[in-house]
PDB file of C-alpha atoms in Angstrom:
ATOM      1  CA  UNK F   1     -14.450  22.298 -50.644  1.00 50.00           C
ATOM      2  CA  UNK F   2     -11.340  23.037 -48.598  1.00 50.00           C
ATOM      3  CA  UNK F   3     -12.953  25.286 -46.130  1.00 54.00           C
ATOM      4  CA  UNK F   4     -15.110  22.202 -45.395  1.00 53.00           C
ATOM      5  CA  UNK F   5     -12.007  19.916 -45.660  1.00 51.00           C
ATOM      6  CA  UNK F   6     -10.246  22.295 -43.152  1.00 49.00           C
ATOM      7  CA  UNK F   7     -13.439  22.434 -40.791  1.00 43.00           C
ATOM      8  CA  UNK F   8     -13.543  18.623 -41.236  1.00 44.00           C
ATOM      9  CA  UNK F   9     -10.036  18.438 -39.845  1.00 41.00           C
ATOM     10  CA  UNK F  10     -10.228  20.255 -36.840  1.00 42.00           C
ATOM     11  CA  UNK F  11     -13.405  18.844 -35.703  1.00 40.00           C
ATOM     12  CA  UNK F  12     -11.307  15.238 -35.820  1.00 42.00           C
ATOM     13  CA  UNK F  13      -8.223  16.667 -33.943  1.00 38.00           C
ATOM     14  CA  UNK F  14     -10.103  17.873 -31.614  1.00 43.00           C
ATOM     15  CA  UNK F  15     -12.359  14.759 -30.851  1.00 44.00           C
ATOM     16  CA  UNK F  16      -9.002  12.750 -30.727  1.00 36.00           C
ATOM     17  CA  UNK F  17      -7.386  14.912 -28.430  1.00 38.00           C
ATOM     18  CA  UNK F  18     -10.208  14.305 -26.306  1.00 41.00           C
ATOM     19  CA  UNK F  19      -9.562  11.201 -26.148  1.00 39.00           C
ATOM     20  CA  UNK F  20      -5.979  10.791 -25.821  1.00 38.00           C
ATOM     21  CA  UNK F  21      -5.446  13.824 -23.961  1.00 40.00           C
ATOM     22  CA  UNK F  22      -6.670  11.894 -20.536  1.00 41.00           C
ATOM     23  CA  UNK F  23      -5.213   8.894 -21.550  1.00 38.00           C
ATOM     24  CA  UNK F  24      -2.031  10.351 -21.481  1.00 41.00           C
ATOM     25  CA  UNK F  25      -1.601  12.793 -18.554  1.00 50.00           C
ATOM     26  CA  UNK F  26      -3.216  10.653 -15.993  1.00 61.00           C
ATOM     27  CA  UNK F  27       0.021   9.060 -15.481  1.00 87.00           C
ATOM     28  CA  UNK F  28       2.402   8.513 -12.752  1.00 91.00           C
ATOM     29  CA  UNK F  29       5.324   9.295 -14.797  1.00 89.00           C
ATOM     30  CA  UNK F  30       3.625  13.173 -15.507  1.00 89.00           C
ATOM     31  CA  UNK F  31       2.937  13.953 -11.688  1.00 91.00           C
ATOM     32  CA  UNK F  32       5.082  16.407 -10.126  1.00 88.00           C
ATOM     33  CA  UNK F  33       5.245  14.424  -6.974  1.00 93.00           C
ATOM     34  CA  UNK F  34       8.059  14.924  -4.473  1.00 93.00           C
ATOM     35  CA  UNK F  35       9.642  13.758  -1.406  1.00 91.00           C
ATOM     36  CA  UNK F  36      10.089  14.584   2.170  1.00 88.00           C
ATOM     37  CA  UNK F  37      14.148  15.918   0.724  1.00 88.00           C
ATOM     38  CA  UNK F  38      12.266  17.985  -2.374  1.00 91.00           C
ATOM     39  CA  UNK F  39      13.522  15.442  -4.417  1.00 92.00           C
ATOM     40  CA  UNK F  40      11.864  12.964  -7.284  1.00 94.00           C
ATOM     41  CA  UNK F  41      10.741   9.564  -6.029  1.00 95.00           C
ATOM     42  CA  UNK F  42      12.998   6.551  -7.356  1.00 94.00           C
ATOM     43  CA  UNK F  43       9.808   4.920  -9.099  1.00 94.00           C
ATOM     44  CA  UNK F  44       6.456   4.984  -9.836  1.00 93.00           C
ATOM     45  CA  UNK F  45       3.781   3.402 -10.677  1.00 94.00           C
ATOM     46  CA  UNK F  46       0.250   3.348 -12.640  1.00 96.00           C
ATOM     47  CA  UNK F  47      -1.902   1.174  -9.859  1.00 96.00           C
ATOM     48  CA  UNK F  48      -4.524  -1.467 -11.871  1.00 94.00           C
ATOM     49  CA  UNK F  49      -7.199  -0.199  -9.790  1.00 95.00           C
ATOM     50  CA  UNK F  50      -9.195   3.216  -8.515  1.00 94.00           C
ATOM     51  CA  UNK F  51      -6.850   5.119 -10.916  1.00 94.00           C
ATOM     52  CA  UNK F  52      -4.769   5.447  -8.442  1.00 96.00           C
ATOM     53  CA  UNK F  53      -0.963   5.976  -8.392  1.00 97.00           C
ATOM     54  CA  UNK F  54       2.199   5.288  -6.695  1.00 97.00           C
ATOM     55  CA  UNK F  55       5.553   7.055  -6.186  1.00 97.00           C
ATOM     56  CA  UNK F  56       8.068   5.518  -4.166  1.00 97.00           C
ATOM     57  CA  UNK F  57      11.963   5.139  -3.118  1.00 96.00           C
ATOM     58  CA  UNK F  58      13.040   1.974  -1.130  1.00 96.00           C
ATOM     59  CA  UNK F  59      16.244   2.818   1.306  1.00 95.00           C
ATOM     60  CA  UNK F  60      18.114  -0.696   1.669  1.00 94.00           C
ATOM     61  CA  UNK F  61      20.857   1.258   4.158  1.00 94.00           C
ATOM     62  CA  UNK F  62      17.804   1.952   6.966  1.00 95.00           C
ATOM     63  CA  UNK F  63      15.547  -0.517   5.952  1.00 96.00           C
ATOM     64  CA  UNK F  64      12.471   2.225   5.058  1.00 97.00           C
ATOM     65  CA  UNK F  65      10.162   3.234   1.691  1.00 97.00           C
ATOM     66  CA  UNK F  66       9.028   6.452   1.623  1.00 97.00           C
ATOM     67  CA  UNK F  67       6.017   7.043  -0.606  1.00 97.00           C
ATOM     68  CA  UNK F  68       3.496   8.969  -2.090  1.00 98.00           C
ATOM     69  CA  UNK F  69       0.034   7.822  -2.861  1.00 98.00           C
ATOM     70  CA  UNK F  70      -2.010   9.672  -5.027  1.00 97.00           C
ATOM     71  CA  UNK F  71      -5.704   9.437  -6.190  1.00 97.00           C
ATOM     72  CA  UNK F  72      -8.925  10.960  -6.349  1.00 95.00           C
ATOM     73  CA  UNK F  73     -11.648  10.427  -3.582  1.00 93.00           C
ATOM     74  CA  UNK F  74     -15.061   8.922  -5.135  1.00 89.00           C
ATOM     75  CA  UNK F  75     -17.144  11.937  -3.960  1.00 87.00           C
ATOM     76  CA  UNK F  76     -16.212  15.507  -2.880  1.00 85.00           C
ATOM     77  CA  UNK F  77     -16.497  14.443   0.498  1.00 87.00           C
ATOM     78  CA  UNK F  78     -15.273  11.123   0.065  1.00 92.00           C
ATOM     79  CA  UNK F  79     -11.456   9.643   1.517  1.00 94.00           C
ATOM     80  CA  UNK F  80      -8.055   7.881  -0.208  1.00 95.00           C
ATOM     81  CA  UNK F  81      -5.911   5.268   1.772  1.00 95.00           C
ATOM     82  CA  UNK F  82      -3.061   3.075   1.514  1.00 97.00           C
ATOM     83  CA  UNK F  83      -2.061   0.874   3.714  1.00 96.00           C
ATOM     84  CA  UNK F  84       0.600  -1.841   4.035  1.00 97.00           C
ATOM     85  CA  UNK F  85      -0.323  -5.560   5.216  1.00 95.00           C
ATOM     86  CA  UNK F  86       2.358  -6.507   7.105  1.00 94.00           C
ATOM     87  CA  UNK F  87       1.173 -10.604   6.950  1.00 91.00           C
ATOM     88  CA  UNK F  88      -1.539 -10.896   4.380  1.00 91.00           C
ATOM     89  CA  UNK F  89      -2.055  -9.819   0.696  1.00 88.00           C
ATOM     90  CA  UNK F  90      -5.928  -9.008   1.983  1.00 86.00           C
ATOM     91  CA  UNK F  91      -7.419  -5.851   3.444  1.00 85.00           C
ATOM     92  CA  UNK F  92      -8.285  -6.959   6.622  1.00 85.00           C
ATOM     93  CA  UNK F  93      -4.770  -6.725   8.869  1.00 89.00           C
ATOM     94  CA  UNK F  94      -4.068  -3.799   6.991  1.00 92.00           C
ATOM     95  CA  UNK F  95      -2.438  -0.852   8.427  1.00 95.00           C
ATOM     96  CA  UNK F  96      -3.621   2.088   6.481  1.00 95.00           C
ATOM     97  CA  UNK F  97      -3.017   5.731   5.976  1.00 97.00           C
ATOM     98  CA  UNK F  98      -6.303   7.725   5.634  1.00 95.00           C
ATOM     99  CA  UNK F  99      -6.934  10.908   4.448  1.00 95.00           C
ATOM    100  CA  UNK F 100      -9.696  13.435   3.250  1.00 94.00           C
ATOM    101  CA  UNK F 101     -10.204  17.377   2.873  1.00 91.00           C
ATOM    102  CA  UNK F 102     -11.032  19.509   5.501  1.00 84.00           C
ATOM    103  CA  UNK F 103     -12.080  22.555   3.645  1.00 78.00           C
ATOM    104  CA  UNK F 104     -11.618  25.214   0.781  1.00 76.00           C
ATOM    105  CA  UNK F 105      -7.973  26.326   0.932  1.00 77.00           C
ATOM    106  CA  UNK F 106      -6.793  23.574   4.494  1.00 86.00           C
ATOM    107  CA  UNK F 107      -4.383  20.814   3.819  1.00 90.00           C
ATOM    108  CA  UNK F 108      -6.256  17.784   3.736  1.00 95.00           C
ATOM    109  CA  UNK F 109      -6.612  15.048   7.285  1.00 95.00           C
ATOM    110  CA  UNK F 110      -4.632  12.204   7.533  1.00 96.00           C
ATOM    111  CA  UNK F 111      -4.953   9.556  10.200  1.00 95.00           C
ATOM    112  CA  UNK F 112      -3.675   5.776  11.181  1.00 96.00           C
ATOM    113  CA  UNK F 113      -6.013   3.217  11.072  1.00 92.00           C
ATOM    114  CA  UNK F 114      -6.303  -0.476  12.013  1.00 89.00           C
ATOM    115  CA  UNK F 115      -8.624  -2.459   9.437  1.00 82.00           C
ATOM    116  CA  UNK F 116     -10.183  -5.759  10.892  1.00 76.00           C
ATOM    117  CA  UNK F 117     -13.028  -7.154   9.065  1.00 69.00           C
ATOM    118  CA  UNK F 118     -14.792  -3.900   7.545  1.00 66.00           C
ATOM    119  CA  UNK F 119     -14.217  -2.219  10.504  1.00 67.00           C
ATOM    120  CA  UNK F 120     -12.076   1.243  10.603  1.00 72.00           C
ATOM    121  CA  UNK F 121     -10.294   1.380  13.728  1.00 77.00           C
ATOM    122  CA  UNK F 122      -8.178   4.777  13.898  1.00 89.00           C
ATOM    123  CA  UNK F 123      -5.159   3.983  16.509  1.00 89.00           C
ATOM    124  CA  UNK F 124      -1.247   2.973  16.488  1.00 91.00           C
ATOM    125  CA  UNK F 125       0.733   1.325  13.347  1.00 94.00           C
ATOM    126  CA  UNK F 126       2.387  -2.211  13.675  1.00 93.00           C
ATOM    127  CA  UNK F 127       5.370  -0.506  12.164  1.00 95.00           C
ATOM    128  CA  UNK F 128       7.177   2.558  12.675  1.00 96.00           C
ATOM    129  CA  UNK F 129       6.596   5.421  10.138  1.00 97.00           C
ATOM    130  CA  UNK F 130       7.707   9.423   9.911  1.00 97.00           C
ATOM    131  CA  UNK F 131       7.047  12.351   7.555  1.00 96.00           C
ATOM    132  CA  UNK F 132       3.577  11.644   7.300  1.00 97.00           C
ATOM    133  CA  UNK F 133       1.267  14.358   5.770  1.00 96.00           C
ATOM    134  CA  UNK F 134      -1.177  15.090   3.122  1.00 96.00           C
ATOM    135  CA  UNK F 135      -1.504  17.289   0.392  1.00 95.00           C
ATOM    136  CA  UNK F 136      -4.358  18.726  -2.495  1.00 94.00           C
ATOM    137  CA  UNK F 137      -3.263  18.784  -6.017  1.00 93.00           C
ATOM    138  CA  UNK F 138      -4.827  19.333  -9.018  1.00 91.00           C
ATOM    139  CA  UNK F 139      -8.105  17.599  -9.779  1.00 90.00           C
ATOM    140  CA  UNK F 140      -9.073  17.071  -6.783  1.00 91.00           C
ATOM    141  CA  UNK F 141      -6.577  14.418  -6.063  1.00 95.00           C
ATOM    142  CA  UNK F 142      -5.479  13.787  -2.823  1.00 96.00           C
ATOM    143  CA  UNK F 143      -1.426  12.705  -2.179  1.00 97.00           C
ATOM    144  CA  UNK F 144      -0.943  10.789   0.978  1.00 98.00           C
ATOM    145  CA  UNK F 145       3.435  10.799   1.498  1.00 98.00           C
ATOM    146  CA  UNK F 146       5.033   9.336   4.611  1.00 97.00           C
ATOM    147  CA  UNK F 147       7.880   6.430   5.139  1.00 97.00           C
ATOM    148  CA  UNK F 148       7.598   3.272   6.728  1.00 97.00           C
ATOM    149  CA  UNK F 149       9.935   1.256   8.044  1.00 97.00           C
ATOM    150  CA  UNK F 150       9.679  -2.529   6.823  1.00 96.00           C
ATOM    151  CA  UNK F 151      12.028  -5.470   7.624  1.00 94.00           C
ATOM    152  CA  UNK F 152      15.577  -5.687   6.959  1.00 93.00           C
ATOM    153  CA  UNK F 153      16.222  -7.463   3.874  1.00 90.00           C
ATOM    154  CA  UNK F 154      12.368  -7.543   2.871  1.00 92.00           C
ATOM    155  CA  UNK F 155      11.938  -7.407  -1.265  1.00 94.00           C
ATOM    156  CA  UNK F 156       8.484  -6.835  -1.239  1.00 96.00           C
ATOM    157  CA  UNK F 157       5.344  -5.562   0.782  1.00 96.00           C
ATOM    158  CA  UNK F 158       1.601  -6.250   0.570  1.00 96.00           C
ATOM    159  CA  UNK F 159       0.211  -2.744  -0.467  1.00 97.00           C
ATOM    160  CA  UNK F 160      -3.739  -1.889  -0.040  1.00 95.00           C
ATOM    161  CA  UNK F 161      -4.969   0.978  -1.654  1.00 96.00           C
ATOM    162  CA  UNK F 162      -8.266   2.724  -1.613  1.00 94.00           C
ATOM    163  CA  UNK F 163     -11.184   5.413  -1.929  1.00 93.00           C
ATOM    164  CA  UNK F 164     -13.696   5.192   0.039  1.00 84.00           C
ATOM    165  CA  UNK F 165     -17.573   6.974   1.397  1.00 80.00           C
ATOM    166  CA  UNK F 166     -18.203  10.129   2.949  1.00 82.00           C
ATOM    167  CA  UNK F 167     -16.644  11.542   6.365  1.00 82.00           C
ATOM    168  CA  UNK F 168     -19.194  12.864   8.455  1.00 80.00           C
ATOM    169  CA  UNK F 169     -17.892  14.901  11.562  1.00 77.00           C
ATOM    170  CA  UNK F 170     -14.472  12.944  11.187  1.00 77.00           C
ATOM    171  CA  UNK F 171     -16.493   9.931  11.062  1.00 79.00           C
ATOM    172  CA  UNK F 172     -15.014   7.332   8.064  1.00 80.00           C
ATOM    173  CA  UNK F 173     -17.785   5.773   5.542  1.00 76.00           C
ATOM    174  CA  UNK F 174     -17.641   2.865   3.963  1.00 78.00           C
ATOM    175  CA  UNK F 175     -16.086   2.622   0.297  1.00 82.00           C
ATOM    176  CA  UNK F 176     -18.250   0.685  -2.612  1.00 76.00           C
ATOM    177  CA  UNK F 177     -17.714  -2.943  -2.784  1.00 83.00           C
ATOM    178  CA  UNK F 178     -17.361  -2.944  -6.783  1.00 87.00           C
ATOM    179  CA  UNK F 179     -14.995  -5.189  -8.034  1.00 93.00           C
ATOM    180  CA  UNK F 180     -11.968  -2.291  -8.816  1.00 88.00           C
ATOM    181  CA  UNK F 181     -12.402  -1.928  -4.671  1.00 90.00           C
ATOM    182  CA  UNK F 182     -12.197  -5.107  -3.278  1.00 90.00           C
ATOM    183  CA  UNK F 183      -9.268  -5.667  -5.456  1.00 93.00           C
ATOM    184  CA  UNK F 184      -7.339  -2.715  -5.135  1.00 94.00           C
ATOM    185  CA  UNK F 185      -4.387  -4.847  -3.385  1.00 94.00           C
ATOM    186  CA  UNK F 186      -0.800  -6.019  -4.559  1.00 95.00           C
ATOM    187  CA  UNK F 187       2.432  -7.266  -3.770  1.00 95.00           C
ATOM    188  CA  UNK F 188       4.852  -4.173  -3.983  1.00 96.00           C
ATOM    189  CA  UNK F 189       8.142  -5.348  -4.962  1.00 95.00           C
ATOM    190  CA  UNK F 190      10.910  -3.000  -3.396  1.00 94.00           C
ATOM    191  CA  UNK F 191      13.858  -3.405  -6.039  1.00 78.00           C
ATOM    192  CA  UNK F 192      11.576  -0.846  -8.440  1.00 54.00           C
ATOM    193  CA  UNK F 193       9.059  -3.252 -10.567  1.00 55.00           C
ATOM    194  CA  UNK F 194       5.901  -4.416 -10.688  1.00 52.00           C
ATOM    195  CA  UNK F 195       4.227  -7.598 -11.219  1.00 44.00           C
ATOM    196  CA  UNK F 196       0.822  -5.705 -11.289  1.00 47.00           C
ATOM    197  CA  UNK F 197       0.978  -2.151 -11.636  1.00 39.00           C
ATOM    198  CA  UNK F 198      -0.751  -0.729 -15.256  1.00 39.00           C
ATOM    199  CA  UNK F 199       2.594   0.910 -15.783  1.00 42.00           C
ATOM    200  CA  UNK F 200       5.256   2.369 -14.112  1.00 45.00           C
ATOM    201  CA  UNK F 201       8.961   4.813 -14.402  1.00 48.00           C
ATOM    202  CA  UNK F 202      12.242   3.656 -12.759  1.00 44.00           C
ATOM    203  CA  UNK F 203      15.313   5.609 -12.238  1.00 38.00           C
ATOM    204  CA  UNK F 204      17.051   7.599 -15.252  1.00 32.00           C
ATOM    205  CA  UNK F 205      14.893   8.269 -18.025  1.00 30.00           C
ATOM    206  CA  UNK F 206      12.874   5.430 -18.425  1.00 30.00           C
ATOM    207  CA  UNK F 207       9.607   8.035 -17.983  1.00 30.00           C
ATOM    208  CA  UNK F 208      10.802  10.485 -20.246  1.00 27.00           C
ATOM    209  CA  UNK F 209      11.403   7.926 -23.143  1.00 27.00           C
ATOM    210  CA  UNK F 210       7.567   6.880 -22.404  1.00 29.00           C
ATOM    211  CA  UNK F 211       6.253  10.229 -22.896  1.00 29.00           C
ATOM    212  CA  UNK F 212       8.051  11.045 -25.569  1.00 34.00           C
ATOM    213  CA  UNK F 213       6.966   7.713 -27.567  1.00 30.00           C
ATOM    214  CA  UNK F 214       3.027   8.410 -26.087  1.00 36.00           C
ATOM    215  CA  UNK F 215       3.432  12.211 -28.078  1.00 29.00           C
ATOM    216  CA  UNK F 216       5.135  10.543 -30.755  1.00 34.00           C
ATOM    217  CA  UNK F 217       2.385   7.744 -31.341  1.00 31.00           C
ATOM    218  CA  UNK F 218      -0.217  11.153 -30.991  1.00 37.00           C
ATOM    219  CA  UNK F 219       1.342  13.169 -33.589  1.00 30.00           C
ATOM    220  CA  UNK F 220       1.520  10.143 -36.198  1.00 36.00           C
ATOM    221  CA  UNK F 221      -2.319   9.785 -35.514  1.00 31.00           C
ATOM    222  CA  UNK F 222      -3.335  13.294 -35.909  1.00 30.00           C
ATOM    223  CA  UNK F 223      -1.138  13.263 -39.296  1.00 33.00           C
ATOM    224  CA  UNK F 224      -2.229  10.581 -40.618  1.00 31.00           C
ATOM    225  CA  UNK F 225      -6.224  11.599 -39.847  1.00 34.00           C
ATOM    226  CA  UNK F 226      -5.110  14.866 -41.529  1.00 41.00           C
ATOM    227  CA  UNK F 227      -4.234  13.036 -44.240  1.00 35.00           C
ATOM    228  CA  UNK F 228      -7.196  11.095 -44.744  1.00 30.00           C
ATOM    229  CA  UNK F 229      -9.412  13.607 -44.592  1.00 31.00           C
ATOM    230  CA  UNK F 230      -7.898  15.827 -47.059  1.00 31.00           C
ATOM    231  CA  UNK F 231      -7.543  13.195 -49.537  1.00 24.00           C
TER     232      UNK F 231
END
């Protein structure tokens, strides 16, 4: 009876770590996500759409944000974007950063392009911008990191994100037009929060106290499914 108590048990924890396990590390406060300067980005956040996250420090002094945009293309051969709209909250007049693999063991592409309509138009920013590159991490996420320089005294922006089609001989695709697409846009307010964002980690230890109350909150559920099923 206890060998099938026992056998009982582990078949549970293992079908709730399952569960929680993604739940939990698909986070922007667990990414190891860096800046230009090797250093930790001022704030993050969980992105309500494309499961797709932000990490980014806002410089009042030179008027610039610096960020890194991370998510997962829809197909292996598939692109990520975001993109700033420097006078709408919509994705056409977006100015976007593009990106996409190029290969087994080559940093990924990235490119500037000018969205009008659906059209892709790869060309010049409206703003200036430096530090841009890509890189792969794990999962076969994508991180798009570069900073922008918006107006003095601006306390938000209009951010775009997205993942798109297939690139055919560095020719863009389409992405879907499912609802988590076409509303993959938000007002990104510079002082550190979020109006919209699923979640997100400010300076200090804001992230740490969040992942220790997530593995907290895990623990008491395995316990208390041990305990059930013993007795």
């Amino acid at each position: 009876m206890a060998s099938r108590s026992s056998l009982l048990l582990i078949l549970t924890v293992a079908s709730v770590v399952s569960i929680i396990s993604p739940a939990t590390s698909q986070t922007c406060s667990t990414q190891n996500v860096l800046s230009a300067e090797k250093t930790p980005f001022q704030t993050c956040l969980d992105l309500p759409e494309l499961e797709s996250y932000l990490h980014y420090t806002y410089n009042a002094t030179n008027s610039s944000l610096s960020v890194a945009f991370v998510a997962t293309p829809s197909r292996s051969d598939g692109w990520i974007a975001w993109a700033i709209n420097p006078t709408a909250t919509t994705m056409s007049g977006s100015q976007a950063f593009l990106a996409y693999g190029s290969g087994a063991g080559a940093p990924p592409v990235v490119k500037t392009y000018n969205i009008t309509g659906r059209n892709l138009t790869e060309g010049r920013l409206a703003f200036d911008f430096w530090n841009l590159r890509a890189e792969s991490l794990n999962g076969g996420r994508i991180a798009i990191f570069t900073t922008v320089k918006v107006p003095a005294g601006a306390g938000s922006v209009n951010q775009v994100w997205q993942v798109g089609g297939n690139v055919k001989n560095g020719r863009v695709g389409v992405h879907p037009f499912s609802p988590p697409n076409l509303n993959s846009r938000a007002v990104l307010n510079l002082t550190g929060t979020s109006t919209t964002g699923g979640g997100s980690k400010t300076p200090g230890n804001a992230g740490w106290m969040m992942t220790n109350v997530n593995l907290e909150v895990n623990l008491g559920i395995l316990v208390l499914l041990g305990t059930i099923i013993i007795f």
